[in-house]
XYZ file of C-alpha atoms in Angstrom:
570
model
C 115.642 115.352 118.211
C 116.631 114.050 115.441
C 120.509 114.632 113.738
C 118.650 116.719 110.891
C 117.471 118.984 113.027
C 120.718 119.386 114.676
C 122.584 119.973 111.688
C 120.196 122.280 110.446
C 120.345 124.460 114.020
C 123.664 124.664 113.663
C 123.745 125.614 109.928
C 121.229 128.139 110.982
C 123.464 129.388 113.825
C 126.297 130.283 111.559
C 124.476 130.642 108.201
C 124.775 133.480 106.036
C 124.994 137.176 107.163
C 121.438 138.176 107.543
C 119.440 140.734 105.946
C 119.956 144.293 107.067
C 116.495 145.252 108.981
C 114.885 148.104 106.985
C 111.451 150.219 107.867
C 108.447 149.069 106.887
C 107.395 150.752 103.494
C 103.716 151.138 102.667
C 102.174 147.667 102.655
C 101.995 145.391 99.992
C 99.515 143.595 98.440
C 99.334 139.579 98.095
C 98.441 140.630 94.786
C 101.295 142.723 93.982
C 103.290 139.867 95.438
C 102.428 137.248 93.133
C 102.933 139.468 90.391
C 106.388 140.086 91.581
C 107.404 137.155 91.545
C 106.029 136.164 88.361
C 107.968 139.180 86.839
C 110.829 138.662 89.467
C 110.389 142.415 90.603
C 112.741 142.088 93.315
C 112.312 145.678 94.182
C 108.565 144.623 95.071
C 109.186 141.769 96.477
C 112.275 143.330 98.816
C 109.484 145.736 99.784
C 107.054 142.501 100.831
C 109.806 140.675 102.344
C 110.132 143.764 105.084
C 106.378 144.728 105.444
C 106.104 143.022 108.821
C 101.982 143.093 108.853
C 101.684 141.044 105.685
C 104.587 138.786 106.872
C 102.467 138.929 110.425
C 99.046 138.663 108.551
C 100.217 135.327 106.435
C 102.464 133.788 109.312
C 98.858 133.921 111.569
C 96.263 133.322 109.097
C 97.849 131.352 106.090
C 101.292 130.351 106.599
C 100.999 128.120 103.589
C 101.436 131.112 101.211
C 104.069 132.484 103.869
C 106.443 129.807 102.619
C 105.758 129.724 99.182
C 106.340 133.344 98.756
C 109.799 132.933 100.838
C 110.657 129.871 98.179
C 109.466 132.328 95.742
C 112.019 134.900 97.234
C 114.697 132.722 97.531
C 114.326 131.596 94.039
C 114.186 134.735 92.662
C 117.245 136.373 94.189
C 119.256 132.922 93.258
C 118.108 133.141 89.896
C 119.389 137.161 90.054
C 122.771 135.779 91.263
C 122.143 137.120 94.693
C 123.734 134.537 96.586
C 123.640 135.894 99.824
C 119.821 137.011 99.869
C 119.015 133.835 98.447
C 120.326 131.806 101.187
C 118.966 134.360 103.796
C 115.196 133.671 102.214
C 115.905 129.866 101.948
C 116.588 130.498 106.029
C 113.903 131.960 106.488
C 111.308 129.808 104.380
C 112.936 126.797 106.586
C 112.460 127.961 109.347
C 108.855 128.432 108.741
C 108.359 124.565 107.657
C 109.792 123.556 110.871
C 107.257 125.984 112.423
C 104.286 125.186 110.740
C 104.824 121.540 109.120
C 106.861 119.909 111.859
C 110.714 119.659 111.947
C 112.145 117.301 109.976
C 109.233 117.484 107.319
C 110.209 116.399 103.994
C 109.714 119.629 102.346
C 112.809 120.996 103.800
C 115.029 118.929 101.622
C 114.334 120.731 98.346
C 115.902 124.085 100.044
C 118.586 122.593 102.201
C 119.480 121.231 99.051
C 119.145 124.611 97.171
C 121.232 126.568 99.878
C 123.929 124.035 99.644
C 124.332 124.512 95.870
C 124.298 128.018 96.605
C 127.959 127.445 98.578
C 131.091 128.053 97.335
C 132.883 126.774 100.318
C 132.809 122.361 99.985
C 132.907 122.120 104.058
C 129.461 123.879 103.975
C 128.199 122.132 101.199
C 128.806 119.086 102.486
C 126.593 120.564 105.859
C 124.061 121.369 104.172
C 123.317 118.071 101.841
C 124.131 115.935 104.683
C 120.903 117.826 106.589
C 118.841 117.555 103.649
C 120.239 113.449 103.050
C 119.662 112.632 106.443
C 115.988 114.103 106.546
C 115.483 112.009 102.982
C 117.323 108.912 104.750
C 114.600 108.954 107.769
C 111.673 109.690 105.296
C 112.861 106.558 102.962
C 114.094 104.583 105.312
C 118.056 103.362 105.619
C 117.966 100.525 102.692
C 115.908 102.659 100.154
C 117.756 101.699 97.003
C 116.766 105.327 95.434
C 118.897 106.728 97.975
C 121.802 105.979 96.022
C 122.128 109.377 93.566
C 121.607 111.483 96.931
C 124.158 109.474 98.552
C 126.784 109.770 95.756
C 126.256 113.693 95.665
C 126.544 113.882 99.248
C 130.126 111.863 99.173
C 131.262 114.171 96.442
C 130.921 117.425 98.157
C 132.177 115.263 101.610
C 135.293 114.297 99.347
C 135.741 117.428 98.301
C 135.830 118.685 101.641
C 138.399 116.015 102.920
C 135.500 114.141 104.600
C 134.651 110.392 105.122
C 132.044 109.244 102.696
C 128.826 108.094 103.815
C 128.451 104.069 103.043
C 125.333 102.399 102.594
C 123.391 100.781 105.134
C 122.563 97.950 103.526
C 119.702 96.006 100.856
C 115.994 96.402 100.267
C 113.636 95.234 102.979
C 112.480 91.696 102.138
C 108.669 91.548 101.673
C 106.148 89.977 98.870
C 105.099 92.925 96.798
C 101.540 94.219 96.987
C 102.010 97.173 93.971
C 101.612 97.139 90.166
C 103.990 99.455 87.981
C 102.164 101.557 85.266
C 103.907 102.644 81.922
C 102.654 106.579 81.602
C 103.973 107.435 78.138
C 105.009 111.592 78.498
C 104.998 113.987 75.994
C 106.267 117.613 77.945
C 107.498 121.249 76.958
C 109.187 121.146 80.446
C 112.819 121.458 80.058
C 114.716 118.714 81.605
C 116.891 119.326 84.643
C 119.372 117.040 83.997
C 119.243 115.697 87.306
C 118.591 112.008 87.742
C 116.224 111.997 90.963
C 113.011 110.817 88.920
C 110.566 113.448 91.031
C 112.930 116.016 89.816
C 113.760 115.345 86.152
C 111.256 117.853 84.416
C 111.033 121.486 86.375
C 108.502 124.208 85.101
C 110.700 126.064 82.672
C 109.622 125.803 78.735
C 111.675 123.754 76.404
C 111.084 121.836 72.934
C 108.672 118.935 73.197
C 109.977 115.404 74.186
C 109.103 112.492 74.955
C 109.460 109.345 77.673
C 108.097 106.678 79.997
C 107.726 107.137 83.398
C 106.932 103.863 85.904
C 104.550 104.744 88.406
C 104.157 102.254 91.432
C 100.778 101.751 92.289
C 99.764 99.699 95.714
C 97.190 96.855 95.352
C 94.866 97.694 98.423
C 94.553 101.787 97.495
C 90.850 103.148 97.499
C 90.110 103.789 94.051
C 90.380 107.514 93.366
C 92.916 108.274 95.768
C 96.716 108.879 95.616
C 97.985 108.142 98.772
C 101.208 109.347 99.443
C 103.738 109.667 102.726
C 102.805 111.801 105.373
C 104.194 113.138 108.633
C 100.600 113.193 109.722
C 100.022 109.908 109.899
C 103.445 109.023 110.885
C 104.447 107.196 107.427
C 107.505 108.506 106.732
C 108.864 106.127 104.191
C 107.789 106.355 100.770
C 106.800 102.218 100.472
C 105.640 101.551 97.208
C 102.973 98.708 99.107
C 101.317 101.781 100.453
C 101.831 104.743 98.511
C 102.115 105.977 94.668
C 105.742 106.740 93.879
C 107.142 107.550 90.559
C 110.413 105.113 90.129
C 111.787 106.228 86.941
C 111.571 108.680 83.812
C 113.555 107.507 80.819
C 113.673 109.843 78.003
C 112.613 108.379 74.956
C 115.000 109.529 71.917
C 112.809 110.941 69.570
C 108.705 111.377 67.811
C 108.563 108.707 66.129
C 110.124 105.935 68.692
C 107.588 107.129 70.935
C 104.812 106.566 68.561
C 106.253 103.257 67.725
C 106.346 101.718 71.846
C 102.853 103.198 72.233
C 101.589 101.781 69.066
C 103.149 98.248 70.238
C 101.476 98.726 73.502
C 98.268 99.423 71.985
C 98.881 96.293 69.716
C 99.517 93.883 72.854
C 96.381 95.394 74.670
C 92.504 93.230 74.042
C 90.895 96.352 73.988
C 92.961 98.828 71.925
C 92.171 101.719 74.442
C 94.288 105.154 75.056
C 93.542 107.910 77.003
C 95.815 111.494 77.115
C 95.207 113.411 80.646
C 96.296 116.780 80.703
C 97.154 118.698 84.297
C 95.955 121.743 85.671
C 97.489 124.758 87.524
C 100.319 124.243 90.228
C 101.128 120.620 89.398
C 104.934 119.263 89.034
C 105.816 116.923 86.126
C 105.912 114.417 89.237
C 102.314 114.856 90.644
C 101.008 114.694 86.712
C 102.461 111.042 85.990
C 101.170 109.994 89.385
C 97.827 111.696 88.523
C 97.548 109.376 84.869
C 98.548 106.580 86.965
C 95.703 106.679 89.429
C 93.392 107.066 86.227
C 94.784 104.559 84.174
C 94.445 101.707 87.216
C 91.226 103.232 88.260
C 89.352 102.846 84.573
C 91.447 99.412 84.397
C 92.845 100.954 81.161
C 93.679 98.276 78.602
C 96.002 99.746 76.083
C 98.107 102.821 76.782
C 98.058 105.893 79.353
C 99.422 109.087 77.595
C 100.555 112.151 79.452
C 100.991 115.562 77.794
C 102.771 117.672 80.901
C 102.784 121.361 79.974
C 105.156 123.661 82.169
C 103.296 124.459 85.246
C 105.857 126.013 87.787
C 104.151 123.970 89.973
C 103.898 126.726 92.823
C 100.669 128.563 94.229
C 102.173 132.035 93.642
C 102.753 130.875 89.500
C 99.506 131.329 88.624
C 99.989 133.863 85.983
C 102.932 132.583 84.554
C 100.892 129.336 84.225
C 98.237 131.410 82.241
C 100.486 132.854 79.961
C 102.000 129.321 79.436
C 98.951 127.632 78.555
C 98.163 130.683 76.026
C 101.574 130.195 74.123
C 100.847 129.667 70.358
C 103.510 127.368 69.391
C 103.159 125.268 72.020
C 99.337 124.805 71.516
C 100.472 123.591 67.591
C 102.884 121.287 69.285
C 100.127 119.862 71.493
C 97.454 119.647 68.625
C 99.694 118.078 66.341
C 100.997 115.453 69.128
C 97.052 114.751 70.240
C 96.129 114.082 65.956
C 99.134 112.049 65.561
C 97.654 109.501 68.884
C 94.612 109.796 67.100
C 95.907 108.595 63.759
C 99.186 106.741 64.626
C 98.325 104.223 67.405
C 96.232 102.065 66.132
C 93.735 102.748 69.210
C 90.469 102.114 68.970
C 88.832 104.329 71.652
C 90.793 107.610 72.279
C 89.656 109.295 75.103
C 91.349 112.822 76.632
C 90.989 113.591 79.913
C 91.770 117.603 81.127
C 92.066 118.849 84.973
C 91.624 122.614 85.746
C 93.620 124.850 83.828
C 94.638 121.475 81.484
C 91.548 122.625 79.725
C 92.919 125.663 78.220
C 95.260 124.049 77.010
C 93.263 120.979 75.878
C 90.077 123.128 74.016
C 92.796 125.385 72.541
C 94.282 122.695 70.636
C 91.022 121.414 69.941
C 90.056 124.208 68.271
C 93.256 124.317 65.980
C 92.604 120.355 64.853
C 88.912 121.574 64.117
C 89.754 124.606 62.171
C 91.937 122.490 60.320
C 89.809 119.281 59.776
C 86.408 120.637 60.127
C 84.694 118.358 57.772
C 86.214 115.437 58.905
C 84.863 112.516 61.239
C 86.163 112.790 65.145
C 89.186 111.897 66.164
C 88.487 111.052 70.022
C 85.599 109.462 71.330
C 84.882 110.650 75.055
C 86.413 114.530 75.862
C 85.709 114.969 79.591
C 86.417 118.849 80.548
C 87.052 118.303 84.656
C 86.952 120.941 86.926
C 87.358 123.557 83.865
C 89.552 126.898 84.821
C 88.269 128.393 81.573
C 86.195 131.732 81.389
C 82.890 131.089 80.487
C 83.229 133.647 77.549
C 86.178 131.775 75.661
C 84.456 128.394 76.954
C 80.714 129.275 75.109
C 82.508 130.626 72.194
C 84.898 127.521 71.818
C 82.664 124.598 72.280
C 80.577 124.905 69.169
C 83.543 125.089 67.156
C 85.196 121.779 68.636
C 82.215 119.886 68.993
C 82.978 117.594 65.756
C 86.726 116.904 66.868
C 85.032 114.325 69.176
C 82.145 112.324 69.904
C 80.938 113.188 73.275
C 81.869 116.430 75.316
C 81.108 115.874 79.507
C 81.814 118.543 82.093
C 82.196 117.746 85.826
C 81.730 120.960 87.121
C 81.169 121.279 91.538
C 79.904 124.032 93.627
C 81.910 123.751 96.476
C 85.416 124.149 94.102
C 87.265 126.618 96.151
C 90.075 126.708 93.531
C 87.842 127.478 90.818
C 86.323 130.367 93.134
C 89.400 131.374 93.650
C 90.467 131.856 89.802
C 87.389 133.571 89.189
C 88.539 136.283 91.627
C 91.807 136.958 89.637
C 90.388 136.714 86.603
C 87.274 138.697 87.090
C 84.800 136.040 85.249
C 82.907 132.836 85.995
C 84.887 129.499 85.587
C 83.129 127.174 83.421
C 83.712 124.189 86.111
C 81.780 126.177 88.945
C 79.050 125.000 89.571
C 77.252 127.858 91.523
C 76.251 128.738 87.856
C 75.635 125.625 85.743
C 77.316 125.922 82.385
C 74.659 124.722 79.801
C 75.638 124.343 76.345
C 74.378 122.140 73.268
C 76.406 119.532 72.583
C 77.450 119.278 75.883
C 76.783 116.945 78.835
C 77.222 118.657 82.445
C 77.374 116.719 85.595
C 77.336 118.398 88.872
C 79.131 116.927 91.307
C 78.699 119.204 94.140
C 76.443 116.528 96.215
C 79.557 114.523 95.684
C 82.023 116.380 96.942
C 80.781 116.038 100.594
C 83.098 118.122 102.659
C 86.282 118.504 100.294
C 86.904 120.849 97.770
C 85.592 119.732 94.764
C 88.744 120.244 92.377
C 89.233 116.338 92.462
C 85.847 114.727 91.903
C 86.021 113.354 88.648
C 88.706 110.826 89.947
C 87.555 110.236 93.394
C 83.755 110.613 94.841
C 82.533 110.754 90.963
C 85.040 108.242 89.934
C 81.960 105.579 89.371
C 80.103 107.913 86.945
C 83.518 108.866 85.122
C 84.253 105.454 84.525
C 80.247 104.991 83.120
C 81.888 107.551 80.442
C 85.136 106.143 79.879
C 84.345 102.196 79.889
C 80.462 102.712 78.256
C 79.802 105.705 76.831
C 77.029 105.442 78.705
C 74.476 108.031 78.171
C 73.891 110.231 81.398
C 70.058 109.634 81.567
C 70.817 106.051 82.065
C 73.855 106.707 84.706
C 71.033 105.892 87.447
C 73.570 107.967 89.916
C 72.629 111.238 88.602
C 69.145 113.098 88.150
C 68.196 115.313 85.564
C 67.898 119.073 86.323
C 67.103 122.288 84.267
C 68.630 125.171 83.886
C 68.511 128.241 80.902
C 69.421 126.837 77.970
C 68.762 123.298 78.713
C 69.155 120.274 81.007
C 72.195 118.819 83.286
C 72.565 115.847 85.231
C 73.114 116.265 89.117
C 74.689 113.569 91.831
C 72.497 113.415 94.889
C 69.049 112.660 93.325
C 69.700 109.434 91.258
C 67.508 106.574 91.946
C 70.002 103.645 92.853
C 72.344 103.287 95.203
C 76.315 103.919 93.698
C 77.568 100.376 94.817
C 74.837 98.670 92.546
C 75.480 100.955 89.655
C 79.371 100.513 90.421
C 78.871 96.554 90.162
C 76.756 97.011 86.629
C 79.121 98.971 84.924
C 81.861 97.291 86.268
C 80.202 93.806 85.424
C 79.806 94.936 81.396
C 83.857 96.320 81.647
C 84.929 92.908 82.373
C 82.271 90.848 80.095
C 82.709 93.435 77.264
C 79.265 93.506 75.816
C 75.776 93.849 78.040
C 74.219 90.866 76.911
C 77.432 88.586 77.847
C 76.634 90.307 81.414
C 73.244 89.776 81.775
C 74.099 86.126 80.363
C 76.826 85.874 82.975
C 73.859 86.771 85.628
C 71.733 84.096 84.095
C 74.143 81.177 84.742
C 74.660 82.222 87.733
C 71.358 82.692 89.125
C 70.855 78.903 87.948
C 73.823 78.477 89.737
C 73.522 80.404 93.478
C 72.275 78.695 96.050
C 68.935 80.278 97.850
C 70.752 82.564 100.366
C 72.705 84.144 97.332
C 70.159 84.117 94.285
C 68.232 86.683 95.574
C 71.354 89.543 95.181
C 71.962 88.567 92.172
C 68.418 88.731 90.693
C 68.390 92.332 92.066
C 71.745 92.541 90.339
C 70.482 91.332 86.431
C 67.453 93.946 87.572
C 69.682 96.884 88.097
C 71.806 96.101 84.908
C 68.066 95.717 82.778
C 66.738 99.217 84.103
C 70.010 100.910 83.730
C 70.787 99.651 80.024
C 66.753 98.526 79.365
C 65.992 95.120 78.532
C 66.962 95.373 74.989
C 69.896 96.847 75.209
C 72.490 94.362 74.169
C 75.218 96.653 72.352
C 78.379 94.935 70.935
C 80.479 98.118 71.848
C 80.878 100.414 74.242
C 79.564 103.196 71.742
C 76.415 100.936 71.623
C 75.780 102.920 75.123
C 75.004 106.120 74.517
């Protein structure tokens, strides 16, 4: 076993005085739990925390919301100053990842580190971050040079304690690099932690908008649409920026308008003169976010400048109506409109395309609607809006889309039947999401793609940047109308038409290579060209691929189709 784990048995051993056993009191509700600890009722969520059949009931049939609602518990009794009870439900909730998630998993650190700053005794702090360091060290690996700010806390509290410090172990492991770093320019109302881990600089509190950079590594040989990460499961326990996404730094920037000015001067630098904005959804941490508009910016081969507006999610599957009222605050929906106008008019981008996830599109057709109520004569600001996986009721969606419909040129909806999350939300909120498919949202003005035959066996909240990720980038590169996206089929529904994956009458490799092959030539007829030459070119055994090639890109764009511009498309 590893030293962790020994530490942490022992901490366990002679942790805190544990919580006095009380009778079960009538049971309580999941419900009534999540709305404790939204509200931090800790009467109600004292009352959970002792009803042994819903503790029973989640540890058997969904321990995953077991240990978020003992975080949940633990947070909310630190937060009350109940020091004691805190580190009892931290106990607890640990004891449950080594249960369910393996011991040793990585997410034990973030509450071995939360008990420890929860000591007031430097011997036990000390314990407890040299667990949590020591679980971090074997994740990382020994010579991880962002060990070093866990390291230094870790010799403070040992100091403090009148204990040897902990020395390095030595350099960075020698290798040629196989990963790109991406620039995500930040605008957030998350309050800043302060700390200087770059996974944990934002949390999901509300503060004033600011702004920053955060570098994202990126590996070479990733499957587009996916964001692989480390995982016990597959026994990769080091986060190595050749294999897996990693955000390596956020660095404030000071103020509005030196933001505008580095993403104007990337903009400047960049052939194209591209930006996008993506917005997050529901239960996603400042950290998963810029990772997120990392995979999106290297998938779509962005050339300009990746913009992320991070609202404050508390990033936890029991937050969901805190989340809601978040995305529903009025100020910050100004702040947001104002900051998505001023990339509109400030950058000197050509193509400005926003991108929103899941409950991202609250937020995102909310501020819409306060730029079009305030410029509603005037010409659109953004050229492709694509609405992903929309957690939106279907009553505020129909009644805001006609009134945003000028703020930009094209509107598209991925929308999938099989999104259990969206499901989910319409459960809590008692009305249809707008991105579930089950019930095809059909509006003018609007162009909704189905990606349910996409989705295959996962869940469907994801699609627009994985299994759809060729159509999306037919939108984003093209503009590329969706009767000539030869992926999809057309369908009918009341009201109007939608486009469907599953039906489409070419295979998604070809149509993959065609779009891809007018991205990198910039125009169609410099493509087909390209094909031309070489076709004269090829040798037998090749020429016939590539004639089958120049006849997918003629029946997809037709024969005269030679736009200059990607607006040419449509």
């Amino acid at each position: 076993m590893h030293r962790a784990i020994w530490v942490l048995i022992a901490l366990l051993s002679l942790g805190s005085p544990a919580m006095a056993q009380v009778p079960s009191p009538p049971g309580v509700s999941l419900e009534a739990v999540a709305v404790a600890v939204d509200a931090g009722d800790l009467a109600v969520l004292r009352a959970a925390s002792a009803d042994r059949a819903l503790i029973d009931s989640l540890r058997e049939s969904d321990p995953e919301t077991l240990i978020a609602f003992q975080l949940a518990l633990a947070q909310a009794y630190a937060e009350a100053g109940l020091k004691e009870e805190a580190v009892t439900a931290y106990e607890q909730a640990l004891m449950s990842i080594m249960m369910f998630r393996g011991q040793g998993d990585i997410s034990m650190i973030e509450p071995l580190e939360a008990v420890a700053a929860l000591q007031s005794d430097p011997a036990r702090q000390a314990r407890w971050l040299q667990a949590a360091f020591d679980i971090r060290e074997r994740v990382w690996g020994q010579n991880n040079p962002n060990l070093g700010p866990y390291r230094d806390r870790l010799n403070t509290a040992r100091s403090a304690a009148g204990l040897e410090i902990s020395a390095p172990s030595g350099g960075v492991r020698a290798g040629d690099p196989n990963f790109d770093l991406v620039d995500v320019y930040y605008a957030t109302h998350r309050e800043a932690t302060g700390r200087s881990e770059p996974s944990e600089a934002f949390g999901g509190r509300r503060g004033a908008l600011s702004f920053g950079v955060a570098e994202v590594s990126v590996p070479r040989d990733r499957a587009p649409g996916s964001i692989p990460r480390p995982s016990v499961w597959t026994f990769e326990f080091r986060p190595d920026p050749n294999k897996h996404m990693i955000l390596n730094t956020v660095t404030p920037i000071a103020d509005r308008d030196s933001f505008f000015r580095r993403v104007t001067q990337v903009v400047a630098d960049s052939g194209r003169k591209e930006a996008f904005v993506f917005v997050h959804g529901y239960n996603t941490s400042f950290e998963g976010a810029a990772i997120r508009a990392a995979q999106l910016a290297v998938d779509m081969n962005l050339d300009g400048a990746a913009i992320l507006y991070s609202w404050p999610s508390r990033a936890s599957l029991l937050g969901y109506a805190a989340d809601t009222r978040t995305v529903a605050d009025e100020a910050l929906l100004d702040d947001v409109a104002a900051f998505l106008t001023q990339v509109a008019n400030e950058t000197g981008a050509e193509r400005v395309h926003l991108v929103a996830h899941s409950m991202g599109n609250r937020v995102l057709m909310r501020a819409l609607d306060r730029i079009a109520a305030r410029d509603a004569e005037s010409e659109p600001l953004f050229n492709e809006v694509v609405l992903a996986a929309a957690d939106v009721g279907v009553d505020e969606f129909q009644a805001t889309l006609p009134r945003i419909l000028s703020v930009g040129e094209r509107y598209t909806l991925y929308a999938s039947g099989r999104d259990r999350a969206l499901q989910i939300s319409e459960q809590v909120n008692a009305m249809r999401r707008a991105g579930d498919a089950r019930t095809i949202m059909v509006q003018p003005g609007l162009q909704t793609v189905d990606t349910t035959a996409a989705s295959g066996g996962l869940l469907g909240h994801d699609d627009f940047a994985g299994s759809a990720l060729a159509d999306f980038r037919a939108v984003m590169w093209l503009s590329l109308a969706p009767e000539r996206r030869c992926v999809l089929e057309t369908a009918q529904a009341d009201g109007g038409r939608y486009w469907a994956f599953g039906g489409g009458d070419c295979p998604e490799q070809e149509f993959e290579e065609a779009t891809e092959l007018v991205r990198a030539t910039g125009a169609i007829d410099r493509a087909l060209a390209k094909l031309d030459d070489d076709i004269s070119k090829a040798a037998i055994a090749t020429r016939a691929s590539l004639i089958r090639k120049r006849d997918r890109l003629q029946s997809i764009f037709g024969a005269a189709a030679t736009p200059a511009s990607p607006g040419a498309a449509r």
